[in-house]
Coordinates of N, CA, C and O in Angstrom, one line a residue:
M23 N -2.6 75.8 133.3 CA -3.4 76.1 132.1 C -4.6 75.2 132.1 O -5.6 75.6 131.6
E24 N -4.5 74.0 132.6 CA -5.6 73.1 132.6 C -6.8 73.7 133.4 O -7.9 73.6 133.0
M25 N -6.5 74.4 134.5 CA -7.5 75.0 135.3 C -8.1 76.2 134.5 O -9.3 76.4 134.6
A26 N -7.3 76.9 133.8 CA -7.9 78.0 133.0 C -8.8 77.4 131.9 O -9.8 78.0 131.6
L27 N -8.4 76.3 131.3 CA -9.2 75.6 130.3 C -10.6 75.2 130.9 O -11.6 75.3 130.3
A28 N -10.5 74.7 132.2 CA -11.8 74.3 132.8 C -12.7 75.5 133.0 O -13.9 75.5 132.8
E29 N -12.1 76.7 133.3 CA -12.9 77.9 133.5 C -13.4 78.3 132.1 O -14.6 78.8 132.0
A30 N -12.6 78.2 131.1 CA -13.1 78.5 129.7 C -14.3 77.6 129.3 O -15.3 78.1 128.7
R31 N -14.2 76.4 129.7 CA -15.3 75.5 129.4 C -16.6 75.9 130.1 O -17.7 75.8 129.6
Q32 N -16.4 76.3 131.3 CA -17.6 76.8 132.1 C -18.2 78.1 131.4 O -19.4 78.2 131.3
A33 N -17.4 79.0 130.9 CA -17.9 80.1 130.2 C -18.7 79.7 129.0 O -19.8 80.2 128.8
A34 N -18.2 78.7 128.2 CA -18.9 78.2 127.1 C -20.3 77.6 127.5 O -21.3 77.9 126.8
E35 N -20.3 76.9 128.6 CA -21.6 76.3 129.1 C -22.6 77.4 129.4 O -23.8 77.2 129.3
E36 N -22.1 78.6 129.8 CA -22.9 79.7 130.2 C -23.3 80.6 129.0 O -23.9 81.6 129.1
G37 N -22.8 80.2 127.8 CA -23.0 81.0 126.6 C -22.1 82.2 126.4 O -22.3 83.1 125.6
E38 N -21.0 82.2 127.2 CA -20.0 83.3 127.1 C -18.9 82.8 126.2 O -18.6 81.6 126.1
V39 N -18.1 83.8 125.7 CA -16.9 83.4 124.9 C -16.0 82.6 125.8 O -15.7 83.1 126.9
P40 N -15.6 81.5 125.4 CA -14.8 80.6 126.3 C -13.4 81.0 126.5 O -12.4 80.5 125.9
V41 N -13.2 81.9 127.5 CA -11.9 82.3 127.9 C -11.8 82.1 129.4 O -12.7 82.5 130.2
G42 N -10.7 81.5 129.9 CA -10.6 81.3 131.4 C -9.2 81.8 131.8 O -8.3 81.8 131.0
A43 N -9.1 82.2 133.1 CA -7.9 82.7 133.7 C -7.7 82.2 135.1 O -8.7 82.0 135.8
V44 N -6.4 82.0 135.5 CA -6.1 81.6 136.8 C -4.9 82.5 137.2 O -3.9 82.6 136.5
L45 N -5.0 83.1 138.4 CA -4.0 84.0 138.9 C -3.3 83.2 140.1 O -3.9 82.7 141.0
V46 N -1.9 83.1 140.0 CA -1.2 82.3 140.9 C -0.1 83.2 141.6 O 0.6 84.0 140.9
S47 N 0.1 83.1 142.9 CA 1.1 83.9 143.6 C 2.5 83.4 143.3 O 2.7 82.3 142.8
A48 N 3.5 84.1 143.7 CA 4.9 83.7 143.5 C 5.2 82.4 144.3 O 6.0 81.6 143.9
E49 N 4.4 82.1 145.3 CA 4.6 80.9 146.1 C 3.8 79.7 145.5 O 3.8 78.6 146.1
G50 N 3.0 79.9 144.5 CA 2.3 78.9 143.9 C 0.8 78.7 144.3 O 0.1 77.8 143.9
E51 N 0.4 79.7 145.2 CA -1.0 79.6 145.7 C -1.9 80.2 144.6 O -1.7 81.2 144.0
I52 N -3.1 79.5 144.4 CA -4.1 80.0 143.5 C -4.8 81.1 144.2 O -5.5 80.9 145.2
L53 N -4.7 82.3 143.6 CA -5.4 83.5 144.2 C -6.8 83.7 143.7 O -7.6 84.2 144.3
A54 N -6.9 83.3 142.4 CA -8.2 83.5 141.7 C -8.4 82.7 140.5 O -7.4 82.4 139.8
R55 N -9.6 82.3 140.2 CA -10.0 81.6 139.0 C -11.2 82.3 138.4 O -12.1 82.7 139.2
A56 N -11.2 82.5 137.1 CA -12.4 83.3 136.6 C -12.5 82.9 135.1 O -11.6 82.3 134.5
H57 N -13.7 83.2 134.6 CA -14.0 83.0 133.2 C -14.8 84.2 132.7 O -15.3 85.0 133.5
N58 N -14.9 84.4 131.4 CA -15.6 85.5 130.8 C -17.0 85.5 131.3 O -17.7 84.5 131.3
R59 N -17.5 86.8 131.7 CA -18.9 86.9 132.1 C -19.5 88.2 131.7 O -20.4 88.7 132.4
P60 N -19.1 88.9 130.6 CA -19.7 90.2 130.3 C -21.2 90.1 130.0 O -21.9 91.0 130.4
I61 N -21.7 89.0 129.5 CA -23.2 88.9 129.2 C -23.9 88.7 130.6 O -24.9 89.5 130.8
A62 N -23.5 87.8 131.4 CA -24.1 87.5 132.7 C -24.1 88.7 133.6 O -25.1 89.0 134.3
L63 N -23.0 89.5 133.6 CA -22.9 90.6 134.5 C -23.3 91.9 133.9 O -23.2 93.0 134.5
C64 N -23.7 91.9 132.6 CA -23.9 93.2 131.8 C -22.8 94.2 132.0 O -23.0 95.3 132.3
D65 N -21.6 93.7 131.8 CA -20.4 94.4 132.1 C -19.4 94.2 131.0 O -18.8 93.1 130.9
P66 N -19.1 95.1 130.1 CA -18.2 94.9 129.1 C -16.7 94.7 129.5 O -15.9 94.2 128.8
T67 N -16.4 95.0 130.8 CA -15.1 94.7 131.3 C -15.0 93.4 132.0 O -13.9 93.1 132.6
A68 N -16.0 92.6 132.0 CA -16.0 91.3 132.8 C -15.3 90.2 132.0 O -15.8 89.1 131.9
H69 N -14.1 90.5 131.5 CA -13.3 89.5 130.9 C -12.6 88.6 132.0 O -12.5 89.1 133.1
A70 N -12.3 87.4 131.6 CA -11.7 86.5 132.6 C -10.5 87.1 133.4 O -10.4 87.0 134.6
E71 N -9.6 87.8 132.6 CA -8.4 88.3 133.2 C -8.8 89.4 134.2 O -8.2 89.4 135.3
I72 N -9.7 90.3 133.9 CA -10.1 91.4 134.8 C -10.7 90.8 136.1 O -10.4 91.2 137.2
L73 N -11.6 89.8 135.9 CA -12.2 89.2 137.1 C -11.2 88.5 138.0 O -11.3 88.6 139.2
A74 N -10.2 87.9 137.4 CA -9.2 87.2 138.2 C -8.3 88.3 138.9 O -8.0 88.1 140.1
L75 N -8.0 89.3 138.2 CA -7.2 90.4 138.8 C -7.9 91.0 140.0 O -7.4 91.3 141.1
R76 N -9.2 91.3 139.8 CA -10.0 91.9 140.9 C -10.1 91.0 142.1 O -9.9 91.4 143.2
E77 N -10.3 89.7 141.9 CA -10.4 88.7 143.0 C -9.0 88.6 143.7 O -8.9 88.6 144.9
G78 N -8.0 88.5 142.9 CA -6.6 88.4 143.5 C -6.3 89.6 144.3 O -5.7 89.5 145.4
A79 N -6.6 90.8 143.8 CA -6.3 92.0 144.6 C -7.1 92.1 145.9 O -6.6 92.5 146.9
R80 N -8.4 91.6 145.8 CA -9.2 91.6 147.1 C -8.5 90.6 148.1 O -8.4 90.9 149.2
K81 N -8.1 89.5 147.6 CA -7.5 88.5 148.4 C -6.2 89.0 149.1 O -5.9 88.7 150.2
L82 N -5.4 89.6 148.3 CA -4.1 90.2 148.8 C -4.2 91.5 149.5 O -3.3 91.9 150.2
G83 N -5.4 92.2 149.3 CA -5.5 93.5 149.9 C -4.7 94.5 149.3 O -4.3 95.5 149.9
N84 N -4.4 94.4 148.0 CA -3.5 95.3 147.3 C -3.7 95.2 145.8 O -3.8 94.1 145.3
Y85 N -3.8 96.3 145.1 CA -4.0 96.3 143.7 C -2.7 95.9 143.0 O -2.8 95.5 141.8
R86 N -1.6 96.0 143.6 CA -0.3 95.6 143.0 C -0.2 94.1 143.3 O 0.0 93.7 144.4
L87 N -0.1 93.4 142.2 CA -0.1 91.9 142.3 C 1.3 91.4 142.0 O 1.6 90.6 141.1
L88 N 2.3 92.0 142.7 CA 3.7 91.7 142.5 C 4.0 90.2 142.6 O 3.5 89.5 143.5
G89 N 4.8 89.7 141.7 CA 5.3 88.4 141.7 C 4.3 87.3 141.2 O 4.6 86.1 141.2
T90 N 3.1 87.8 140.8 CA 2.1 86.8 140.4 C 2.2 86.4 138.9 O 2.9 87.1 138.1
T91 N 1.6 85.3 138.6 CA 1.5 84.8 137.2 C 0.1 84.7 136.8 O -0.7 84.1 137.6
L92 N -0.3 85.2 135.7 CA -1.7 85.0 135.2 C -1.6 84.0 134.0 O -0.9 84.2 133.1
Y93 N -2.4 82.9 134.2 CA -2.6 81.9 133.1 C -3.9 82.2 132.4 O -4.9 82.3 133.1
V94 N -3.9 82.3 131.1 CA -5.1 82.6 130.4 C -5.1 81.9 129.1 O -4.1 81.7 128.5
T95 N -6.3 81.4 128.7 CA -6.4 80.6 127.5 C -6.3 81.3 126.2 O -5.9 80.7 125.2
L96 N -6.5 82.6 126.2 CA -6.4 83.4 125.0 C -5.5 84.7 125.3 O -5.7 85.3 126.3
E97 N -4.7 85.1 124.3 CA -3.9 86.3 124.4 C -4.8 87.5 124.8 O -5.9 87.7 124.2
P98 N -4.4 88.2 125.9 CA -5.3 89.3 126.3 C -5.4 90.4 125.3 O -4.5 90.7 124.5
C99 N -6.6 91.1 125.4 CA -7.0 92.2 124.6 C -6.3 93.5 125.2 O -5.6 93.4 126.2
P100 N -6.4 94.6 124.5 CA -5.7 95.8 125.0 C -6.2 96.2 126.4 O -5.4 96.6 127.2
M101 N -7.5 96.1 126.7 CA -8.0 96.4 128.1 C -7.3 95.5 129.1 O -6.8 96.0 130.1
C102 N -7.3 94.2 128.9 CA -6.7 93.3 129.8 C -5.2 93.4 129.9 O -4.7 93.4 131.0
A103 N -4.5 93.6 128.8 CA -3.1 93.8 128.8 C -2.7 95.0 129.6 O -1.8 95.0 130.4
G104 N -3.5 96.1 129.5 CA -3.2 97.3 130.3 C -3.4 97.1 131.7 O -2.6 97.5 132.6
A105 N -4.4 96.3 132.1 CA -4.7 96.0 133.5 C -3.6 95.2 134.1 O -3.2 95.3 135.2
L106 N -3.0 94.2 133.3 CA -1.9 93.4 133.7 C -0.7 94.3 134.1 O 0.0 94.1 135.1
V107 N -0.4 95.3 133.2 CA 0.7 96.2 133.4 C 0.4 97.0 134.7 O 1.3 97.1 135.6
Y108 N -0.7 97.6 134.8 CA -1.1 98.4 135.9 C -1.0 97.7 137.2 O -0.6 98.2 138.2
A109 N -1.4 96.4 137.2 CA -1.4 95.6 138.4 C 0.0 95.1 138.8 O 0.2 94.5 139.8
R110 N 0.9 95.2 137.9 CA 2.3 94.8 138.1 C 2.4 93.3 138.2 O 3.3 92.7 138.9
V111 N 1.6 92.6 137.4 CA 1.7 91.1 137.3 C 3.1 90.8 136.7 O 3.6 91.5 135.8
A112 N 3.8 89.8 137.3 CA 5.2 89.5 136.8 C 5.2 88.7 135.5 O 6.1 89.0 134.7
R113 N 4.3 87.8 135.4 CA 4.4 86.9 134.3 C 3.0 86.6 133.7 O 2.0 86.4 134.4
L114 N 2.9 86.5 132.4 CA 1.7 86.1 131.7 C 2.0 84.8 130.9 O 3.0 84.7 130.2
V115 N 1.1 83.8 131.1 CA 1.2 82.6 130.3 C -0.1 82.4 129.6 O -1.2 82.4 130.2
F116 N -0.1 82.4 128.3 CA -1.3 82.2 127.6 C -1.2 81.1 126.5 O -0.2 80.6 126.1
G117 N -2.5 80.6 126.2 CA -2.6 79.5 125.2 C -2.5 80.0 123.8 O -1.5 80.0 123.1
A118 N -3.7 80.4 123.3 CA -3.8 80.7 121.9 C -3.6 82.2 121.6 O -4.0 83.0 122.4
R119 N -3.0 82.5 120.5 CA -2.9 83.9 120.1 C -4.2 84.4 119.6 O -5.0 83.6 119.2
D120 N -4.4 85.7 119.7 CA -5.7 86.3 119.2 C -5.3 87.3 118.1 O -4.9 88.5 118.4
P121 N -5.4 86.9 116.8 CA -5.0 87.8 115.7 C -5.9 89.0 115.5 O -5.5 89.9 114.9
R122 N -7.1 89.0 116.1 CA -8.0 90.1 116.0 C -7.9 91.2 117.1 O -8.0 92.4 116.8
F123 N -7.6 90.7 118.3 CA -7.5 91.7 119.4 C -6.3 91.5 120.3 O -6.2 92.3 121.3
G124 N -5.4 90.6 120.0 CA -4.3 90.3 120.9 C -3.4 91.5 121.1 O -2.9 92.1 120.1
A125 N -3.1 91.9 122.4 CA -2.3 93.1 122.6 C -1.0 92.7 123.3 O -0.4 93.6 123.9
C126 N -0.6 91.5 123.3 CA 0.7 91.1 123.9 C 1.7 90.7 122.9 O 2.9 90.9 123.1
V127 N 1.3 90.0 121.8 CA 2.2 89.6 120.7 C 1.6 89.8 119.3 O 2.4 90.0 118.4
S128 N 0.3 89.7 119.2 CA -0.3 89.6 117.8 C -0.4 91.0 117.2 O 0.2 91.2 116.1
L129 N -1.2 91.9 117.8 CA -1.4 93.2 117.2 C -0.5 94.2 117.9 O 0.0 95.1 117.2
Y130 N -0.4 94.1 119.2 CA 0.4 95.1 119.9 C 1.3 94.3 120.9 O 1.1 93.1 121.1
R131 N 2.3 95.0 121.5 CA 3.2 94.4 122.5 C 3.1 95.2 123.7 O 4.2 95.6 124.2
L132 N 1.9 95.4 124.2 CA 1.7 96.3 125.3 C 2.4 95.9 126.6 O 3.0 96.7 127.3
V133 N 2.4 94.6 126.9 CA 2.9 94.2 128.2 C 4.5 94.1 128.2 O 5.1 93.9 129.3
T134 N 5.1 94.3 127.0 CA 6.6 94.4 127.0 C 7.1 95.7 126.5 O 8.3 95.9 126.2
D135 N 6.2 96.7 126.3 CA 6.6 98.0 125.8 C 7.6 98.7 126.7 O 7.2 99.0 127.9
P136 N 8.8 99.0 126.3 CA 9.8 99.6 127.2 C 9.4 101.1 127.6 O 10.0 101.6 128.6
R137 N 8.4 101.7 127.0 CA 8.0 103.0 127.4 C 7.1 103.0 128.6 O 6.9 104.1 129.2
L138 N 6.6 101.9 129.0 CA 5.8 101.8 130.2 C 6.6 101.5 131.4 O 7.7 101.0 131.3
N139 N 6.0 101.7 132.6 CA 6.8 101.6 133.8 C 6.9 100.1 134.3 O 7.6 99.9 135.3
H140 N 6.2 99.2 133.7 CA 6.3 97.8 134.1 C 6.2 96.9 132.8 O 5.4 97.3 131.9
R141 N 6.9 95.8 132.8 CA 6.9 94.9 131.7 C 6.7 93.5 132.3 O 7.2 93.2 133.4
L142 N 6.0 92.6 131.6 CA 5.8 91.3 132.0 C 6.7 90.3 131.2 O 7.0 90.5 130.0
E143 N 7.0 89.2 131.8 CA 7.6 88.1 131.2 C 6.4 87.3 130.5 O 5.4 87.2 131.1
I144 N 6.6 86.9 129.3 CA 5.5 86.2 128.5 C 6.0 84.8 128.1 O 7.1 84.6 127.6
T145 N 5.0 83.9 128.3 CA 5.2 82.5 127.8 C 3.9 82.3 127.0 O 2.8 82.4 127.6
E146 N 4.1 82.0 125.7 CA 2.9 81.8 124.9 C 2.8 80.3 124.4 O 3.8 79.6 124.3
G147 N 1.6 79.9 123.9 CA 1.5 78.6 123.3 C 1.3 77.4 124.2 O 1.3 76.3 123.7
V148 N 1.0 77.7 125.5 CA 0.8 76.6 126.4 C -0.6 76.0 126.1 O -1.6 76.7 126.3
L149 N -0.7 74.7 125.8 CA -1.9 74.1 125.4 C -2.7 74.9 124.3 O -3.9 74.9 124.3
A150 N -2.0 75.5 123.4 CA -2.5 76.4 122.4 C -3.6 75.7 121.6 O -4.6 76.3 121.3
E151 N -3.3 74.5 121.2 CA -4.3 73.7 120.3 C -5.6 73.5 121.0 O -6.7 73.7 120.5
D152 N -5.5 73.1 122.3 CA -6.8 72.9 123.1 C -7.5 74.2 123.3 O -8.7 74.2 123.2
C153 N -6.8 75.3 123.6 CA -7.4 76.6 123.8 C -8.1 77.1 122.5 O -9.2 77.5 122.5
A154 N -7.4 76.9 121.4 CA -7.9 77.4 120.1 C -9.1 76.5 119.7 O -10.1 77.0 119.2
A155 N -9.0 75.2 119.9 CA -10.1 74.3 119.5 C -11.4 74.7 120.3 O -12.5 74.6 119.7
L156 N -11.3 75.0 121.5 CA -12.5 75.4 122.3 C -13.1 76.6 121.7 O -14.4 76.7 121.6
L157 N -12.4 77.6 121.4 CA -12.9 78.8 120.8 C -13.5 78.5 119.4 O -14.6 79.0 119.1
K158 N -12.8 77.8 118.6 CA -13.3 77.5 117.3 C -14.7 76.8 117.3 O -15.6 77.1 116.6
E159 N -14.8 75.8 118.2 CA -16.0 75.0 118.4 C -17.1 75.9 118.9 O -18.3 75.8 118.4
F160 N -16.8 76.8 119.8 CA -17.9 77.7 120.3 C -18.4 78.6 119.2 O -19.6 78.7 119.1
F161 N -17.6 79.2 118.4 CA -18.0 80.0 117.3 C -18.7 79.3 116.2 O -19.6 79.7 115.5
R162 N -18.2 78.0 115.9 CA -18.8 77.2 114.9 C -20.2 76.9 115.2 O -21.1 77.0 114.4
Q163 N -20.5 76.6 116.5 CA -21.9 76.3 116.9 C -22.8 77.5 116.8 O -24.0 77.4 116.7
R164 N -22.3 78.7 116.9 CA -23.1 79.9 116.8 C -23.3 80.4 115.4 O -24.1 81.3 115.2
R165 N -22.6 79.9 114.4 CA -22.8 80.3 113.0 C -23.7 79.5 112.3 O -24.2 78.6 112.3

């Protein structure tokens, strides 16, 4: 999660919402690191999670990211949660909950919905205070 926080800080420095993600293989290899870049890339889908999944899939040569764990500083939104299910990520570890857009535990429980063909193991609250503080400071500076 420390690496994901470093990515989130990089996003903040670039004027992007500070969210960072790190994708790790079952063997512990870092497959991808990413941070939010929708403004820089003019791409509404360029969330940290999506960018990390894309890079991990390229590295593995497969869109199915079996056995992987995604560490992310903020609870994924519906788009990102859906991508995690579709990619067959095994585990999601996130820092802060997102009461406005969170699709894993806050608003929806997309990644554990038994109606879908894949479900993820979830660990939440890892370095949650640090993750939340980074977001709060970012938005405080913009108001």
